[in-house]
Amino acid sequence: MNKRILVLVFATLLLGLFFVPETAYAQGLLSDDATFFPGVSFEVGATDDPEAVVATLQVLFLVSIIALAPSLLVLLTSFLRIIIVLSFTRQAMATQQMPPNQVLVGIALFLTLFVMAPQFTAINENAIQPLGTGDINIEQAIDEAYAPLRDFMYHQLNNNAFGSDAVALFMDLGGVEVDFESGEHIPANVLIPAFIVNELMMGFFMGFMIYLPFIVIDMVVASVLMSMGMMMLPPAMISMPFKIMVFLLAGGWELIIVSTLQTFW
């Protein structure tokens, strides 16, 4: 069936490439010297104005930052910890792909927007809007946009036991000696990887705590099945409905989400 679909698509493309131009010529829609496919050209010209070169490089740098925006959203915000906790919750309940990955990513994205609302507001007011009006240049806009994220990352590193160890680790690896008492003095090449490692450790620690009650349910179900002589019956198939029932009766999603969000303040 898939081969037939591919053949049909390929035949349609051939008809469009060869017969549509001929029909257009026959009906007088295209002249004899006209080409059916539009031409594309790319030219690089010389300039004697250094400011034009600097402006072009700034635009290219800004486009590069925009291309990296999804990675920055994942790694420099609360998204990483939230998606790890939600993924561990789904695996602990052994519900396979329910909720689907798209749903988990959507939930993590909107929760990230909720947590990072003050930082995003500050970035919009201090960086994006002044850059649009021409009050600041690109370098100043980047500094203003990084400041709220830097304060957020420093607060998270300073808010748990893993953070100081992660900063000390990357300071030692990079040969950097700065005061940890202020996030402004920590360079970005130390603060950002330390924050990422801290989020991974926090996410996995919370995932381990989520796993514990579900492991207890699995052990109880397995013991009951063995005592009844049902050793051939998979314990996971029997324990999954009980885990879902306990999770729903305890208000599991609300507890997981609220507990995760409270770790950011």
CSV table of C-alpha atoms in Angstrom, one decimal:
chain,number,residue,atom,x,y,z
A,1,MET,CA,0.0,0.0,0.0
A,2,ASN,CA,2.8,2.4,0.8
A,3,LYS,CA,4.5,1.7,-2.5
A,4,ARG,CA,1.4,2.5,-4.4
A,5,ILE,CA,1.1,5.8,-2.6
A,6,LEU,CA,4.7,6.7,-3.4
A,7,VAL,CA,4.2,5.8,-7.0
A,8,LEU,CA,1.1,8.0,-7.1
A,9,VAL,CA,2.9,10.9,-5.6
A,10,PHE,CA,5.8,10.5,-7.9
A,11,ALA,CA,3.5,10.4,-11.0
A,12,THR,CA,1.7,13.5,-9.8
A,13,LEU,CA,5.0,15.4,-9.5
A,14,LEU,CA,6.0,14.3,-13.0
A,15,LEU,CA,2.7,15.6,-14.4
A,16,GLY,CA,3.1,18.9,-12.6
A,17,LEU,CA,6.7,19.3,-13.9
A,18,PHE,CA,6.2,18.4,-17.5
A,19,PHE,CA,2.5,18.9,-18.5
A,20,VAL,CA,1.5,22.0,-16.5
A,21,PRO,CA,4.0,24.3,-18.3
A,22,GLU,CA,2.9,22.9,-21.7
A,23,THR,CA,-0.7,23.6,-20.9
A,24,ALA,CA,0.1,27.1,-19.8
A,25,TYR,CA,2.0,27.7,-23.1
A,26,ALA,CA,-1.0,26.3,-25.1
A,27,GLN,CA,-3.5,28.6,-23.3
A,28,GLY,CA,-1.3,31.6,-23.8
A,29,LEU,CA,-0.7,32.1,-20.1
A,30,LEU,CA,3.1,32.1,-20.7
A,31,SER,CA,5.0,33.6,-23.5
A,32,ASP,CA,7.5,31.7,-25.6
A,33,ASP,CA,10.6,33.3,-24.0
A,34,ALA,CA,9.2,32.9,-20.4
A,35,THR,CA,10.5,30.3,-18.0
A,36,PHE,CA,8.2,28.3,-15.8
A,37,PHE,CA,10.5,28.1,-12.8
A,38,PRO,CA,11.5,31.4,-11.1
A,39,GLY,CA,15.1,32.4,-11.0
A,40,VAL,CA,16.9,32.8,-7.7
A,41,SER,CA,20.1,34.9,-7.3
A,42,PHE,CA,22.4,35.6,-4.4
A,43,GLU,CA,24.9,38.4,-4.7
A,44,VAL,CA,27.6,39.7,-2.2
A,45,GLY,CA,28.8,43.1,-3.0
A,46,ALA,CA,31.7,45.1,-1.7
A,47,THR,CA,31.2,48.2,0.5
A,48,ASP,CA,33.4,51.0,1.8
A,49,ASP,CA,31.3,51.7,4.8
A,50,PRO,CA,32.5,49.8,7.9
A,51,GLU,CA,29.2,50.5,9.7
A,52,ALA,CA,27.3,48.6,7.1
A,53,VAL,CA,29.5,45.5,7.6
A,54,VAL,CA,29.0,45.7,11.4
A,55,ALA,CA,25.2,46.1,11.0
A,56,THR,CA,25.2,43.0,8.7
A,57,LEU,CA,27.2,40.9,11.2
A,58,GLN,CA,24.9,42.0,14.0
A,59,VAL,CA,21.9,40.9,12.0
A,60,LEU,CA,23.5,37.5,11.3
A,61,PHE,CA,24.3,37.2,15.0
A,62,LEU,CA,20.7,38.0,16.0
A,63,VAL,CA,19.4,35.4,13.5
A,64,SER,CA,21.7,32.8,15.0
A,65,ILE,CA,20.4,33.6,18.5
A,66,ILE,CA,16.8,33.2,17.2
A,67,ALA,CA,17.7,29.8,15.7
A,68,LEU,CA,19.0,28.8,19.1
A,69,ALA,CA,15.9,30.0,20.9
A,70,PRO,CA,14.3,26.5,21.3
A,71,SER,CA,17.5,25.2,22.9
A,72,LEU,CA,17.7,28.2,25.2
A,73,LEU,CA,14.0,27.7,26.2
A,74,VAL,CA,14.7,24.1,27.1
A,75,LEU,CA,18.0,24.5,28.9
A,76,LEU,CA,17.9,27.9,30.5
A,77,THR,CA,14.4,27.8,32.0
A,78,SER,CA,12.4,25.5,34.3
A,79,PHE,CA,11.4,23.3,31.3
A,80,LEU,CA,14.1,20.7,31.9
A,81,ARG,CA,13.1,19.9,35.5
A,82,ILE,CA,9.4,19.8,34.7
A,83,ILE,CA,9.6,17.5,31.7
A,84,ILE,CA,11.9,15.1,33.6
A,85,VAL,CA,9.4,14.9,36.5
A,86,LEU,CA,6.5,14.4,34.2
A,87,SER,CA,8.3,11.7,32.3
A,88,PHE,CA,9.3,9.9,35.5
A,89,THR,CA,5.6,10.0,36.7
A,90,ARG,CA,4.4,8.4,33.5
A,91,GLN,CA,7.1,5.7,33.7
A,92,ALA,CA,6.3,5.0,37.4
A,93,MET,CA,2.7,4.3,36.6
A,94,ALA,CA,3.7,2.0,33.7
A,95,THR,CA,1.1,3.5,31.4
A,96,GLN,CA,3.4,3.2,28.3
A,97,GLN,CA,2.8,6.3,26.1
A,98,MET,CA,-0.2,7.7,28.0
A,99,PRO,CA,-0.1,10.7,28.3
A,100,PRO,CA,1.7,11.0,24.9
A,101,ASN,CA,4.9,12.8,24.5
A,102,GLN,CA,3.3,15.8,22.8
A,103,VAL,CA,0.9,16.2,25.8
A,104,LEU,CA,3.8,16.1,28.3
A,105,VAL,CA,5.8,18.6,26.3
A,106,GLY,CA,2.8,20.9,26.0
A,107,ILE,CA,2.1,20.7,29.8
A,108,ALA,CA,5.8,21.4,30.5
A,109,LEU,CA,5.8,24.3,28.1
A,110,PHE,CA,2.8,26.1,29.7
A,111,LEU,CA,4.1,25.4,33.2
A,112,THR,CA,7.4,26.9,32.1
A,113,LEU,CA,5.6,30.0,30.8
A,114,PHE,CA,3.9,30.3,34.2
A,115,VAL,CA,7.1,30.0,36.2
A,116,MET,CA,9.2,32.2,33.9
A,117,ALA,CA,6.5,34.9,33.4
A,118,PRO,CA,8.5,37.6,35.5
A,119,GLN,CA,11.7,36.9,33.6
A,120,PHE,CA,10.0,36.9,30.2
A,121,THR,CA,8.2,40.2,31.1
A,122,ALA,CA,11.5,41.7,32.1
A,123,ILE,CA,13.2,40.6,28.9
A,124,ASN,CA,10.3,42.1,26.8
A,125,GLU,CA,10.4,45.4,28.6
A,126,ASN,CA,14.2,45.8,29.0
A,127,ALA,CA,15.5,44.2,25.8
A,128,ILE,CA,13.0,43.5,23.0
A,129,GLN,CA,11.0,46.7,23.1
A,130,PRO,CA,14.0,49.1,23.5
A,131,LEU,CA,15.8,47.2,20.7
A,132,GLY,CA,12.7,47.6,18.4
A,133,THR,CA,12.6,51.4,19.1
A,134,GLY,CA,16.3,51.8,18.6
A,135,ASP,CA,17.1,52.9,22.1
A,136,ILE,CA,19.7,50.2,22.6
A,137,ASN,CA,21.9,48.1,20.3
A,138,ILE,CA,22.1,44.4,19.9
A,139,GLU,CA,24.9,43.9,22.5
A,140,GLN,CA,23.0,45.9,25.1
A,141,ALA,CA,19.8,43.9,24.3
A,142,ILE,CA,21.6,40.6,24.8
A,143,ASP,CA,23.0,41.8,28.2
A,144,GLU,CA,19.5,43.0,29.3
A,145,ALA,CA,17.9,39.7,28.2
A,146,TYR,CA,20.5,37.6,29.9
A,147,ALA,CA,20.2,39.4,33.3
A,148,PRO,CA,16.8,38.0,34.3
A,149,LEU,CA,17.8,34.5,33.2
A,150,ARG,CA,21.1,34.9,35.1
A,151,ASP,CA,19.3,35.8,38.3
A,152,PHE,CA,16.9,32.9,37.9
A,153,MET,CA,19.7,30.4,37.3
A,154,TYR,CA,21.7,31.7,40.3
A,155,HIS,CA,18.6,31.6,42.5
A,156,GLN,CA,18.1,27.9,41.6
A,157,LEU,CA,21.7,27.0,42.1
A,158,ASN,CA,21.7,28.8,45.5
A,159,ASN,CA,18.4,27.2,46.5
A,160,ASN,CA,19.5,23.6,46.9
A,161,ALA,CA,22.5,21.5,47.9
A,162,PHE,CA,23.4,20.4,44.4
A,163,GLY,CA,23.8,23.9,43.0
A,164,SER,CA,27.0,25.0,44.9
A,165,ASP,CA,28.6,21.7,44.1
A,166,ALA,CA,27.8,22.1,40.4
A,167,VAL,CA,29.2,25.6,40.3
A,168,ALA,CA,32.4,24.5,42.2
A,169,LEU,CA,32.8,21.7,39.8
A,170,PHE,CA,32.8,23.9,36.7
A,171,MET,CA,34.9,26.5,38.3
A,172,ASP,CA,37.5,23.9,39.0
A,173,LEU,CA,37.3,22.5,35.5
A,174,GLY,CA,37.5,25.9,33.9
A,175,GLY,CA,40.1,27.4,36.2
A,176,VAL,CA,37.8,30.2,37.3
A,177,GLU,CA,38.0,31.8,40.7
A,178,VAL,CA,35.1,34.1,41.5
A,179,ASP,CA,32.9,34.8,44.5
A,180,PHE,CA,29.7,32.7,44.6
A,181,GLU,CA,27.9,35.2,46.7
A,182,SER,CA,26.6,37.1,43.7
A,183,GLY,CA,25.4,35.7,40.4
A,184,GLU,CA,26.7,38.7,38.5
A,185,HIS,CA,30.3,37.6,39.1
A,186,ILE,CA,29.8,34.1,37.8
A,187,PRO,CA,30.7,33.9,34.1
A,188,ALA,CA,28.1,32.4,31.7
A,189,ASN,CA,30.4,29.6,30.7
A,190,VAL,CA,30.3,28.4,34.3
A,191,LEU,CA,26.7,29.4,35.3
A,192,ILE,CA,24.9,27.8,32.4
A,193,PRO,CA,26.4,24.3,32.5
A,194,ALA,CA,26.2,24.3,36.3
A,195,PHE,CA,22.5,25.2,36.1
A,196,ILE,CA,21.8,22.4,33.5
A,197,VAL,CA,23.5,19.8,35.7
A,198,ASN,CA,21.6,21.1,38.7
A,199,GLU,CA,18.3,20.8,36.9
A,200,LEU,CA,19.2,17.2,35.8
A,201,MET,CA,20.0,16.2,39.4
A,202,MET,CA,16.9,17.9,40.8
A,203,GLY,CA,14.7,16.3,38.2
A,204,PHE,CA,16.1,12.8,38.8
A,205,PHE,CA,16.0,13.2,42.6
A,206,MET,CA,12.3,14.2,42.4
A,207,GLY,CA,11.7,11.3,39.9
A,208,PHE,CA,13.2,8.9,42.4
A,209,MET,CA,10.9,10.1,45.2
A,210,ILE,CA,7.9,9.7,42.8
A,211,TYR,CA,8.9,6.1,42.0
A,212,LEU,CA,9.0,4.9,45.7
A,213,PRO,CA,5.2,4.6,46.3
A,214,PHE,CA,4.6,2.9,43.0
A,215,ILE,CA,7.4,0.4,43.7
A,216,VAL,CA,5.7,-0.5,47.0
A,217,ILE,CA,2.5,-1.2,45.1
A,218,ASP,CA,4.4,-3.4,42.6
A,219,MET,CA,5.9,-5.4,45.5
A,220,VAL,CA,2.6,-5.9,47.3
A,221,VAL,CA,0.9,-7.1,44.1
A,222,ALA,CA,3.8,-9.4,43.2
A,223,SER,CA,3.7,-10.9,46.8
A,224,VAL,CA,0.0,-11.5,46.6
A,225,LEU,CA,0.3,-13.2,43.2
A,226,MET,CA,3.1,-15.5,44.4
A,227,SER,CA,1.1,-16.4,47.5
A,228,MET,CA,-1.8,-17.3,45.3
A,229,GLY,CA,0.4,-19.4,43.1
A,230,MET,CA,-0.1,-17.2,40.0
A,231,MET,CA,3.5,-17.0,39.1
A,232,MET,CA,2.9,-17.0,35.4
A,233,LEU,CA,0.7,-13.8,35.6
A,234,PRO,CA,2.8,-10.6,35.0
A,235,PRO,CA,2.6,-8.5,38.2
A,236,ALA,CA,2.9,-5.2,36.1
A,237,MET,CA,-0.4,-6.0,34.3
A,238,ILE,CA,-2.3,-6.3,37.6
A,239,SER,CA,-0.6,-3.5,39.5
A,240,MET,CA,-1.1,-0.8,36.8
A,241,PRO,CA,-4.9,-0.4,37.5
A,242,PHE,CA,-4.1,-0.2,41.2
A,243,LYS,CA,-1.4,2.4,40.7
A,244,ILE,CA,-3.7,4.5,38.5
A,245,MET,CA,-6.5,4.3,41.1
A,246,VAL,CA,-4.3,5.3,44.0
A,247,PHE,CA,-2.8,8.1,41.9
A,248,LEU,CA,-6.2,9.5,41.0
A,249,LEU,CA,-7.6,9.2,44.6
A,250,ALA,CA,-4.6,11.0,46.0
A,251,GLY,CA,-4.9,13.8,43.4
A,252,GLY,CA,-1.6,12.8,41.9
A,253,TRP,CA,-1.4,15.3,39.0
A,254,GLU,CA,-2.2,18.2,41.2
A,255,LEU,CA,0.4,17.1,43.8
A,256,ILE,CA,3.1,16.5,41.2
A,257,ILE,CA,2.6,19.8,39.5
A,258,VAL,CA,2.2,21.9,42.6
A,259,SER,CA,5.2,20.2,44.3
A,260,THR,CA,7.3,20.7,41.2
A,261,LEU,CA,6.4,24.4,40.8
A,262,GLN,CA,7.1,25.1,44.5
A,263,THR,CA,10.7,24.0,44.1
A,264,PHE,CA,11.3,27.1,41.9
A,265,TRP,CA,10.5,29.6,44.7
